[in-house]
Short mmCIF file of C-alpha atoms in Angstrom, two decimals:
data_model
loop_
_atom_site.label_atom_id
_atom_site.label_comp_id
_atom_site.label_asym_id
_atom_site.label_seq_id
_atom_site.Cartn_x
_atom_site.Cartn_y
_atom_site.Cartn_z
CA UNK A 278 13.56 -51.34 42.52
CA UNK A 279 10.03 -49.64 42.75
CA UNK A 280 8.10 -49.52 39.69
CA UNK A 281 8.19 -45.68 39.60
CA UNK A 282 12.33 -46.07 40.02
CA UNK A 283 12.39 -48.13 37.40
CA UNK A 284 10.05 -45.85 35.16
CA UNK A 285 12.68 -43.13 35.95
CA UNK A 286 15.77 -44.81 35.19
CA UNK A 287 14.21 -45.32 31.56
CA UNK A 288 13.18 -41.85 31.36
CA UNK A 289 16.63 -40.87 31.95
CA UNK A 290 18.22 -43.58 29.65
CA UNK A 291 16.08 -42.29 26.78
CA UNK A 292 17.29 -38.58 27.74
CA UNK A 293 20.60 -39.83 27.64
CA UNK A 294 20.30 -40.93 24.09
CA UNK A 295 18.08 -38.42 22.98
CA UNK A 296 20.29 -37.28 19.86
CA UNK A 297 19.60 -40.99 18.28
CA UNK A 298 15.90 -40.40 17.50
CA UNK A 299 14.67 -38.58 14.31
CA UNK A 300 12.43 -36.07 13.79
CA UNK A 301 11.23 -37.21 10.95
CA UNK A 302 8.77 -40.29 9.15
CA UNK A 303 9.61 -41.61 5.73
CA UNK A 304 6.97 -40.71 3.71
CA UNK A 305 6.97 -44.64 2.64
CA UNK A 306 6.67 -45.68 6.58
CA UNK A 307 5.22 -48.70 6.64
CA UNK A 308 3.43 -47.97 9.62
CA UNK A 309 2.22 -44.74 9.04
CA UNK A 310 0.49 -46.38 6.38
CA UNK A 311 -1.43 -48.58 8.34
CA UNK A 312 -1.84 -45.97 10.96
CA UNK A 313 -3.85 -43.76 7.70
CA UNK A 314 -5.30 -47.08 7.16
CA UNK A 315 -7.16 -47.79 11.00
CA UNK A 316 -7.21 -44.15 12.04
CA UNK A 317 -9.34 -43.08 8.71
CA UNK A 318 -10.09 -39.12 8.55
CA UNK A 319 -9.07 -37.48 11.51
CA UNK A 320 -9.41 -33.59 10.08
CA UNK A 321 -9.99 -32.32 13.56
CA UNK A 322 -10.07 -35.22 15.03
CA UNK A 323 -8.13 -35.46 18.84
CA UNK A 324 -5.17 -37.53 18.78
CA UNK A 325 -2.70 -38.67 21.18
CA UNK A 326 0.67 -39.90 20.40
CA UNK A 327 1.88 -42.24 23.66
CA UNK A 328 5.75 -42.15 23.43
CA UNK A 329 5.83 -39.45 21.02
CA UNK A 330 9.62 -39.43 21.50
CA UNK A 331 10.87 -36.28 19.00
CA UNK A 332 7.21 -36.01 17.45
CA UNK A 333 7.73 -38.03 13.95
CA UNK A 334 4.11 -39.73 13.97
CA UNK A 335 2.94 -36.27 15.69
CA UNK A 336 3.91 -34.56 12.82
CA UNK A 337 2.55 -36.84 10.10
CA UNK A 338 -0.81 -36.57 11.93
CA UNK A 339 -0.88 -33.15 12.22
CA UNK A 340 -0.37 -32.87 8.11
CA UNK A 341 -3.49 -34.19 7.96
CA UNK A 342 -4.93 -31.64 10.19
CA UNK A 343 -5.89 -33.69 13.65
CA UNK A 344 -5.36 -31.75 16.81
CA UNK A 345 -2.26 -33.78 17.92
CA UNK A 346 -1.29 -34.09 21.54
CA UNK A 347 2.23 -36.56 22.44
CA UNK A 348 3.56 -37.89 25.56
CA UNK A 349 6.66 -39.21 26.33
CA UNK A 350 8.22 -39.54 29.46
CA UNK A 351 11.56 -38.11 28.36
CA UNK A 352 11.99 -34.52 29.18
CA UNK A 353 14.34 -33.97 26.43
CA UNK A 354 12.71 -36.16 23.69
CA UNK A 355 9.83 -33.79 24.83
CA UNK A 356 11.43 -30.40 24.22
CA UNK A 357 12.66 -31.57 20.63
CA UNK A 358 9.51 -32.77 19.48
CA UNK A 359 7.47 -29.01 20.67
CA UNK A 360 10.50 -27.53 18.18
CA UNK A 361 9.94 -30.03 15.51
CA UNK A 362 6.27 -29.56 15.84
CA UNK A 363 4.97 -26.11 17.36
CA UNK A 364 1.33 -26.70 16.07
CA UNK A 365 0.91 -29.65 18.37
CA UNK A 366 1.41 -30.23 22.47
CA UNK A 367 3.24 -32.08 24.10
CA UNK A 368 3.82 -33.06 27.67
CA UNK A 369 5.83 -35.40 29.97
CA UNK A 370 4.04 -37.91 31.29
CA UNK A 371 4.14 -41.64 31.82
CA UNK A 372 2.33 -43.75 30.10
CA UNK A 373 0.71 -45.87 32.98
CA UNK A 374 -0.82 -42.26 34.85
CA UNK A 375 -1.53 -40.28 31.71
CA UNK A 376 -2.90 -37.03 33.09
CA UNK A 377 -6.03 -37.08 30.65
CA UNK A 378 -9.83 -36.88 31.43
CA UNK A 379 -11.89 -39.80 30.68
CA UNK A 380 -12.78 -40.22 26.89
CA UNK A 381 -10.49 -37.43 25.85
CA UNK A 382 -9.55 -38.56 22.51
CA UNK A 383 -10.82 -39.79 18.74
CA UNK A 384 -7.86 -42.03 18.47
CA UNK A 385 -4.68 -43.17 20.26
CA UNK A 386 -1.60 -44.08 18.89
CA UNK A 387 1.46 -45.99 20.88
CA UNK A 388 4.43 -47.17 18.56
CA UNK A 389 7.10 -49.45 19.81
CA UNK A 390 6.15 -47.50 22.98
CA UNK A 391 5.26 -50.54 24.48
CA UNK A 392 8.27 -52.09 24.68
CA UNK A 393 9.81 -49.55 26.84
CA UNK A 394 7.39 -49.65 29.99
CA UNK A 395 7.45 -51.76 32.71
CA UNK A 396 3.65 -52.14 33.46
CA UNK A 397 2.34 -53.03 30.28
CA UNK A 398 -1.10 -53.65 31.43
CA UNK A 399 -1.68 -50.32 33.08
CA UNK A 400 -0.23 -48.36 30.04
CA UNK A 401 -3.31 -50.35 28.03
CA UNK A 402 -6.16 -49.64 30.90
CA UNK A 403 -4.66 -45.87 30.19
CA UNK A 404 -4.81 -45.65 26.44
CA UNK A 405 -8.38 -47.43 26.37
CA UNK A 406 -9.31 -45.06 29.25
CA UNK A 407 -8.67 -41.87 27.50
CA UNK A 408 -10.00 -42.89 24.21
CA UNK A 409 -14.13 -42.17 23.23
CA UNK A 410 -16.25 -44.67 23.12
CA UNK A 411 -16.56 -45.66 19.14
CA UNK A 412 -12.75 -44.44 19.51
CA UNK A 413 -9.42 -46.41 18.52
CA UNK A 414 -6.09 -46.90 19.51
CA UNK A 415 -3.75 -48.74 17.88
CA UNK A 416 -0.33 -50.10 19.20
CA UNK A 417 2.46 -51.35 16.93
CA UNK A 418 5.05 -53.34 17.98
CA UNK A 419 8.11 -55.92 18.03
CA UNK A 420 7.14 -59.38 17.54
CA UNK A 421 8.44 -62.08 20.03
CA UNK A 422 8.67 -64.87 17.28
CA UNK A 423 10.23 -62.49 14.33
CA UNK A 424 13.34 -64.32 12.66
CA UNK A 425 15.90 -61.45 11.15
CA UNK A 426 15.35 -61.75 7.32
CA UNK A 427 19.04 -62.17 6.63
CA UNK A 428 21.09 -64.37 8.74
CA UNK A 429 17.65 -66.40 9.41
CA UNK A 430 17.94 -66.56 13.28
CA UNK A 431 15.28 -65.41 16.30
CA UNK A 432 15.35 -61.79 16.17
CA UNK A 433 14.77 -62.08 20.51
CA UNK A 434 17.98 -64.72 20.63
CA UNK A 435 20.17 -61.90 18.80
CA UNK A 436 18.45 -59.10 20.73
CA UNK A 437 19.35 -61.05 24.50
CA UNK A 438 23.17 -61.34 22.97
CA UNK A 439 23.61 -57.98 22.11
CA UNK A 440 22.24 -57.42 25.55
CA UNK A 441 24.67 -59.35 27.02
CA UNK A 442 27.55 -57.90 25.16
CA UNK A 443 26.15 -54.52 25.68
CA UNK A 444 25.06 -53.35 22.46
CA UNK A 445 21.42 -52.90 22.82
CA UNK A 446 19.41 -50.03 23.65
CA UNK A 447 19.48 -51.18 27.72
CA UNK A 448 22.74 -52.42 29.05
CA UNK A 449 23.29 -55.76 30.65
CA UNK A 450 23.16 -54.86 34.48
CA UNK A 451 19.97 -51.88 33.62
CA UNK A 452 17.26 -53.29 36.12
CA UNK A 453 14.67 -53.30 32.50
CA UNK A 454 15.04 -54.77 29.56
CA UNK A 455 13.15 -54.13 26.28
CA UNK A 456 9.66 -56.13 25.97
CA UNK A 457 8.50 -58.04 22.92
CA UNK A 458 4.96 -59.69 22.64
CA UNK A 459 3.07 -62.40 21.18
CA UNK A 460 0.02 -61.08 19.18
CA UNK A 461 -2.11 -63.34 21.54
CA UNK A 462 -0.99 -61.39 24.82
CA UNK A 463 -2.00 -57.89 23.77
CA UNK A 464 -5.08 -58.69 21.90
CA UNK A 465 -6.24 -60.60 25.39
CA UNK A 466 -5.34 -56.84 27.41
CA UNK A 467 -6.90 -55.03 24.73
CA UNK A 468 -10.62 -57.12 25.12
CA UNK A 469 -10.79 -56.20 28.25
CA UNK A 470 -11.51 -52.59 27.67
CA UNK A 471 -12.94 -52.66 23.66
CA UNK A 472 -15.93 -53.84 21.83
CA UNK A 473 -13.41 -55.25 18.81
CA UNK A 474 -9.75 -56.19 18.60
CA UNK A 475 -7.66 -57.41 16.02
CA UNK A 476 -3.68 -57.71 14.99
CA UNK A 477 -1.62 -58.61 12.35
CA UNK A 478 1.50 -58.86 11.24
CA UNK A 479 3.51 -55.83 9.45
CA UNK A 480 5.91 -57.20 6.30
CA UNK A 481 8.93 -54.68 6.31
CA UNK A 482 11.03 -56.72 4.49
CA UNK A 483 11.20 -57.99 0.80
CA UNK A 484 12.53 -61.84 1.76
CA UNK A 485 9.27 -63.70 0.16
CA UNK A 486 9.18 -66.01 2.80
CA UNK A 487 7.59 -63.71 5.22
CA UNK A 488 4.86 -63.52 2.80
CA UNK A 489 3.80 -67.00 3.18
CA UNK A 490 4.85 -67.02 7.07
CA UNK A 491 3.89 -63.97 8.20
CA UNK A 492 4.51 -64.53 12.26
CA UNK A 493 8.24 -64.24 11.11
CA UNK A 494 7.92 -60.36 10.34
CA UNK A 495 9.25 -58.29 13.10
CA UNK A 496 6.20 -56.13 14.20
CA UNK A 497 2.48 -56.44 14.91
CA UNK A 498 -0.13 -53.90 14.89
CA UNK A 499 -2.88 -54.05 17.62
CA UNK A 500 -6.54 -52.22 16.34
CA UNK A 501 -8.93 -51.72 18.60
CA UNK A 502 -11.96 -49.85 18.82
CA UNK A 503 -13.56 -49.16 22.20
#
């Protein structure tokens, strides 16, 4: 399959599976605190949400008053999240041809977006396209080398077996399957576009050992500044 077949068969997955997403972010989101964290003050700031799905992260951004605009490629993820949040826009759009000006935005924002898209490279040339110069954009997302916190096994082994049998998010025979990364691979994307990048590694669990080994924890956010 083509690329742009392939982005289209996802589009419709996620459509078909719409009513699984929420609407909204724990206040105590992990994530949205290190988003607060990176992003800084963004009162009228320009922000895009890539993958906005139902507009969660929109919505948290907009509470602190940044002019929010989300893209997702799913038409009906898309017409929940301008309900859930009138005060922001959003439009479909794929993430690899975001239909954006040059240096559009303050800050970008793409969680467990990622994942989900084929052509990871020219989803990051967009994002670091679009952003200012001085900007930022930070991804977040699943970690290659996580272990599952309970039952102590690769989080990608149990991932391909519920593949297999079905169970994940992408059936067996779908021609894409979900994408995890190695901090190392989208810290070397990101340098080609910004003037600093860093990652880490987001605890979301209380087992200690993922204190002291920290690559175990399942996702990793991406900063960089153009």
């Amino acid at each position: 399959m083509q690329q742009h077949d392939i982005e289209q068969a996802i589009a419709e997955r996620f459509d078909a599976l719409a009513d699984r997403f929420p609407e909204e972010l724990d206040p105590e989101d992990f994530r949205m605190r290190v988003v607060a964290d990176f992003f800084g003050e963004i009162k009228g700031a320009k922000v895009l949400d890539v993958g906005c799905a139902k507009g969660r992260f929109a919505k948290a951004l907009a509470k602190l008053d940044a002019k929010v605009v989300g893209v997702d490629s799913s038409e009906k993820l898309i017409e929940s999240a301008r309900v859930n949040v009138p005060i922001a826009e959003f439009f479909v759009g794929s993430a690899t041809h975001l239909d954006f000006q040059n240096n559009a935005f303050d800050r970008v924002l793409c969680v467990e977006t990622l994942e989900h898209i084929p052509d990871i490279e020219k989803a990051i040339a967009e994002m670091m396209r679009v952003v200012k110069s001085g900007g930022k954009v930070l991804i977040i997302d699943k970690n290659k080398f996580s272990f599952h916190p309970t039952i102590f096994i690769p989080r990608l082994a149990l991932k391909t077996l519920m593949e297999y049998c079905n169970q994940w998010f992408y059936p067996r025979n779908f021609p894409f399957h979900e994408q995890w990364f190695s901090n190392h691979t989208i810290e070397q994307m990101l340098e080609k576009y910004a003037s600093r990048v860093e990652s880490s590694y987001l605890k979301d669990t209380e087992n200690k050992l993922f204190s002291f080994l920290p690559f175990l924890n399942f996702f990793i956010a991406w900063k960089a500044i153009k």
